[in-house]
Coordinates of C-alpha atoms in Angstrom, one line a residue:
M4 CA -57.0 103.7 -70.0
E5 CA -59.3 101.0 -71.0
I6 CA -59.0 98.1 -68.9
Q7 CA -61.0 94.9 -69.8
W8 CA -59.9 91.2 -69.4
Y9 CA -62.5 88.4 -69.5
P10 CA -61.0 85.4 -71.5
G11 CA -63.2 82.4 -72.1
H12 CA -62.0 80.2 -69.2
M13 CA -63.5 82.8 -66.8
A14 CA -67.0 82.5 -68.4
K15 CA -66.3 78.6 -68.1
A16 CA -65.5 79.0 -64.4
K17 CA -68.6 81.0 -63.8
R18 CA -70.7 78.1 -65.4
E19 CA -68.8 75.7 -63.1
L20 CA -69.2 77.5 -60.0
K21 CA -73.2 77.9 -60.5
A22 CA -73.2 74.2 -61.1
I23 CA -71.3 73.1 -58.0
L24 CA -72.9 75.7 -55.6
P25 CA -75.6 73.5 -54.7
L26 CA -73.1 71.2 -53.0
L27 CA -71.4 73.8 -51.1
D28 CA -72.3 74.6 -47.5
I29 CA -69.9 77.4 -46.6
I30 CA -68.1 79.9 -49.0
I31 CA -64.7 81.5 -48.1
E32 CA -64.4 84.6 -50.2
V33 CA -60.7 85.5 -50.6
T34 CA -59.9 89.2 -51.2
D35 CA -56.8 91.2 -51.5
A36 CA -56.2 93.4 -48.5
R37 CA -54.7 96.1 -50.5
I38 CA -58.0 96.5 -52.5
P39 CA -60.7 95.2 -50.0
K40 CA -63.5 96.5 -52.1
S41 CA -62.2 96.4 -55.7
S42 CA -61.1 92.8 -55.2
R43 CA -64.8 91.7 -54.5
N44 CA -66.5 90.3 -57.6
P45 CA -70.1 91.4 -57.5
D46 CA -70.9 88.2 -59.7
L47 CA -69.5 86.0 -56.9
I48 CA -71.2 87.7 -54.1
S49 CA -74.6 87.5 -56.2
L50 CA -74.1 83.9 -56.8
T51 CA -73.3 83.1 -53.2
K52 CA -75.6 85.5 -51.2
N53 CA -77.8 82.5 -50.2
K54 CA -74.9 80.6 -48.6
P55 CA -73.1 81.4 -45.1
R56 CA -70.0 83.2 -46.3
L57 CA -66.8 84.1 -44.7
L58 CA -64.7 87.4 -45.9
L59 CA -60.7 87.1 -45.9
L60 CA -58.8 90.1 -46.3
N61 CA -55.5 88.0 -47.8
K62 CA -52.2 89.3 -48.1
V63 CA -52.3 91.5 -45.0
D64 CA -48.5 91.7 -45.1
L65 CA -48.6 93.8 -48.0
A66 CA -51.2 96.1 -46.9
D67 CA -51.3 99.0 -44.6
P68 CA -52.2 97.6 -41.3
V69 CA -54.0 100.8 -40.2
A70 CA -56.2 100.7 -43.4
T71 CA -56.7 96.8 -42.8
D72 CA -58.1 97.5 -39.2
Q73 CA -60.5 100.0 -40.6
W74 CA -61.8 97.7 -43.4
V75 CA -62.2 94.8 -40.9
N76 CA -64.3 97.1 -38.7
Y77 CA -66.2 98.5 -41.7
Y78 CA -67.2 95.0 -43.0
R79 CA -68.0 93.8 -39.4
L80 CA -70.3 96.6 -38.9
S81 CA -71.9 95.7 -42.4
G82 CA -72.7 92.5 -41.0
E83 CA -69.8 90.4 -42.6
R84 CA -68.0 87.5 -41.0
V85 CA -64.5 88.9 -41.7
I86 CA -61.2 88.0 -41.0
P87 CA -57.6 89.5 -41.7
F88 CA -55.4 87.0 -43.3
N89 CA -51.9 86.0 -44.2
A90 CA -52.0 82.7 -46.3
R91 CA -48.2 83.0 -46.7
T92 CA -47.3 82.7 -43.0
G93 CA -50.5 81.2 -41.7
E94 CA -51.3 84.2 -39.6
Q95 CA -55.1 84.0 -38.3
L96 CA -55.5 80.3 -39.4
A97 CA -56.8 79.4 -36.0
A98 CA -59.2 82.3 -36.0
L99 CA -60.5 81.0 -39.4
E100 CA -60.9 77.5 -38.4
D101 CA -62.8 78.6 -35.3
L102 CA -65.0 80.9 -37.4
I103 CA -65.6 77.8 -39.8
N104 CA -66.9 75.7 -37.0
Q105 CA -68.9 78.4 -35.5
V106 CA -70.9 79.1 -38.8
G107 CA -71.1 75.5 -39.2
R108 CA -72.9 74.8 -36.0
E109 CA -74.9 77.9 -36.4
T110 CA -76.1 77.7 -39.8
L111 CA -75.9 74.0 -41.1
A112 CA -77.9 70.8 -40.1
P113 CA -75.9 68.0 -38.4
K114 CA -73.9 66.2 -41.3
P115 CA -70.8 64.0 -41.3
I116 CA -69.3 66.1 -44.0
W117 CA -69.2 70.2 -44.3
R118 CA -68.1 71.2 -48.1
L119 CA -66.2 74.4 -48.1
G120 CA -65.6 76.6 -51.3
V121 CA -62.8 78.9 -51.8
V122 CA -63.8 81.7 -54.2
G123 CA -62.3 84.9 -55.5
V124 CA -60.7 86.8 -58.0
P125 CA -57.7 85.7 -59.7
N126 CA -54.1 86.1 -57.9
C127 CA -55.6 86.8 -54.5
G128 CA -54.4 83.7 -52.7
K129 CA -57.3 81.3 -52.9
S130 CA -54.9 78.1 -53.3
S131 CA -52.7 79.3 -50.6
V132 CA -55.7 79.9 -48.3
L133 CA -56.7 76.2 -49.2
N134 CA -53.4 74.8 -48.6
R135 CA -53.2 76.3 -45.0
L136 CA -56.9 74.7 -44.3
A137 CA -55.6 71.6 -45.5
G138 CA -52.4 71.7 -43.5
R139 CA -50.5 70.7 -46.7
S140 CA -49.6 71.9 -50.2
A141 CA -52.8 70.3 -51.7
A142 CA -53.4 72.7 -54.4
Q143 CA -51.1 74.6 -57.1
V144 CA -50.1 77.9 -56.0
G145 CA -48.5 80.5 -58.3
E146 CA -47.8 84.3 -58.5
R147 CA -49.6 84.9 -61.6
P148 CA -53.4 85.2 -62.3
G149 CA -55.1 82.0 -63.9
V150 CA -53.1 79.1 -62.4
T151 CA -55.9 77.3 -61.1
R152 CA -58.1 76.2 -63.8
G153 CA -60.1 73.1 -62.4
R154 CA -61.9 71.8 -59.7
Q155 CA -59.4 70.6 -56.7
W156 CA -61.2 68.9 -53.8
V157 CA -59.1 68.4 -50.4
K158 CA -60.3 66.7 -47.4
R159 CA -59.5 67.4 -43.9
G160 CA -61.4 65.7 -41.0
K161 CA -65.2 66.6 -41.7
W162 CA -64.3 69.3 -44.1
E163 CA -64.2 69.0 -48.0
I164 CA -62.6 72.0 -49.4
L165 CA -63.1 73.1 -53.0
D166 CA -60.8 75.5 -54.7
T167 CA -62.0 77.5 -57.6
P168 CA -60.4 79.1 -60.5
G169 CA -60.2 83.0 -60.1
M170 CA -63.2 84.9 -61.8
L171 CA -63.5 88.3 -63.0
W172 CA -66.6 90.0 -63.9
P173 CA -67.2 90.6 -67.6
K174 CA -67.1 94.4 -67.4
I175 CA -64.9 96.6 -65.1
G176 CA -67.3 99.6 -64.5
D177 CA -64.7 102.1 -63.9
V178 CA -61.0 103.0 -64.6
E179 CA -60.0 103.5 -61.1
T180 CA -61.1 100.0 -60.1
G181 CA -59.4 98.4 -63.2
L182 CA -56.2 100.1 -62.4
K183 CA -56.2 98.8 -58.6
L184 CA -56.9 95.2 -60.0
A185 CA -54.1 95.8 -62.4
W186 CA -51.7 97.2 -60.0
V187 CA -51.8 94.3 -57.6
G188 CA -51.7 91.8 -60.4
T189 CA -55.2 90.4 -60.6
I190 CA -55.1 91.4 -64.4
K191 CA -52.3 90.0 -66.1
P192 CA -49.7 92.8 -66.6
E193 CA -48.7 91.8 -70.2
N194 CA -52.4 92.3 -71.2
L195 CA -52.0 96.0 -70.5
D196 CA -49.6 99.1 -71.5
P197 CA -46.9 98.7 -68.7
E198 CA -45.8 102.4 -69.0
E199 CA -49.2 103.8 -68.9
L200 CA -50.1 101.3 -66.1
V201 CA -47.4 102.4 -63.8
L202 CA -47.4 106.3 -64.7
N203 CA -50.9 106.1 -63.3
L204 CA -49.4 104.1 -60.1
L205 CA -46.6 106.6 -59.6
G206 CA -49.2 109.6 -59.8
W207 CA -51.2 107.8 -57.2
L208 CA -48.0 106.9 -54.9
Q209 CA -46.9 110.6 -55.2
E210 CA -50.3 111.8 -53.7
N211 CA -50.8 109.1 -51.1
Y212 CA -47.6 107.5 -50.4
P213 CA -44.7 109.6 -51.5
V214 CA -42.2 108.5 -48.9
A215 CA -42.4 105.0 -50.4
L216 CA -40.9 106.3 -53.5
Q217 CA -38.3 108.1 -51.9
S218 CA -37.0 105.4 -49.5
N219 CA -37.2 102.7 -52.2
Y220 CA -35.6 104.5 -55.0
G221 CA -33.5 107.1 -53.3
L222 CA -35.7 110.1 -54.8
T223 CA -35.6 113.5 -53.2
P224 CA -38.6 115.4 -52.3
P225 CA -38.4 117.6 -55.3
E226 CA -37.8 114.8 -57.4
V227 CA -41.0 112.9 -56.1
A228 CA -42.8 116.1 -56.4
G229 CA -42.3 116.0 -60.3
E230 CA -44.6 114.9 -63.0
P231 CA -44.9 110.9 -63.1
Y232 CA -43.0 110.7 -66.4
S233 CA -40.1 112.6 -65.0
V234 CA -40.2 110.2 -61.9
L235 CA -40.1 107.2 -64.3
Q236 CA -37.2 108.8 -66.0
V237 CA -35.3 109.3 -62.9
I238 CA -35.9 105.9 -61.4
G239 CA -34.9 104.4 -64.8
K240 CA -31.5 106.2 -64.1
R241 CA -31.1 105.4 -60.7
R242 CA -31.8 101.6 -61.4
G243 CA -29.5 101.5 -64.4
C244 CA -32.5 100.6 -67.0
L245 CA -30.8 102.2 -69.9
R246 CA -30.6 101.4 -73.6
R247 CA -27.2 101.9 -75.6
G248 CA -26.5 105.7 -75.3
G249 CA -27.9 106.3 -71.9
E250 CA -31.5 106.5 -72.9
V251 CA -33.7 105.3 -70.1
D252 CA -35.6 102.2 -71.2
L253 CA -39.2 103.2 -70.0
R254 CA -40.8 99.9 -70.7
R255 CA -38.0 98.0 -68.6
T256 CA -38.3 100.8 -65.8
A257 CA -42.1 100.3 -65.8
E258 CA -41.9 96.7 -65.3
L259 CA -39.5 97.0 -62.6
I260 CA -41.7 99.4 -60.5
G261 CA -44.7 97.3 -61.2
Y262 CA -42.8 94.2 -60.1
D263 CA -41.5 96.1 -56.9
F264 CA -45.0 97.3 -56.0
R265 CA -46.8 93.7 -56.4
Q266 CA -43.9 92.2 -54.2
G267 CA -44.4 94.7 -51.5
K268 CA -40.8 96.1 -51.9
L269 CA -42.4 99.8 -51.6
G270 CA -43.8 99.0 -48.3
A271 CA -47.3 98.1 -46.8
I272 CA -49.7 100.0 -49.2
T273 CA -53.3 100.0 -49.2
L274 CA -54.9 101.4 -52.4
E275 CA -58.3 102.3 -50.9
T276 CA -60.1 103.7 -47.9
T277 CA -63.2 103.0 -46.3
S278 CA -64.5 106.6 -46.7
A279 CA -67.1 106.9 -49.6
S280 CA -67.3 103.3 -49.9
H281 CA -70.3 100.9 -49.9
V282 CA -70.9 97.2 -49.3
L283 CA -71.5 95.1 -52.6
P284 CA -75.1 93.5 -52.5

């Protein structure tokens, strides 16, 4: 399954970020805690490597807490300044604010204003992070990638915070990474075949989180152990995704499962582990 998505506004976002970087003092890189490696844009890391950088594993409420702890330890051992974060509730906001102040004191010359840049891939929660830091709804927030298209500066005390449009890299190197990005909604689902996408997701869940399928869709262990296509059929019947004559509407069923997963209805799930991983340069 080929997954590529690099529309013109992303190339523009990269050019704009390169232009604004000299003005930024601290970079706040926001990732999705469900894919703490795959949601790190290597272009962003390369562009910001000479700036003090904080790494947020956002959406921890949707991720497996055990896996999140492992990723936090992994990145800290790799020298990253990392915090697990929930922009929806503000969990760990005080820790983030303290870390920003600590990094500023340690790395920046005395100045009246510190400029912070919030960066990351689409739909990882950058605008929600900015709103938490600002203490108000200062940036537009949406559940779909591509909501933020222009620069948004927000002032709070001695901070000026810039929210930037989500940015993917031009070519996703492997299918596995592309699938993970698509499953969590970083890549717009309508740009892909929903049935093929969800069949891959079902296969992964059968292997790694079979209980999530059992509990959410009322499947029996033998049903969960079937081929992904048969699991899709069974879920479609159970959820009433039927065409006239009783035939399962596979597309509608796939869209339902994809939505359930992105909203966390299948439980707290992390799609990658720290084993056999590596830190991007």
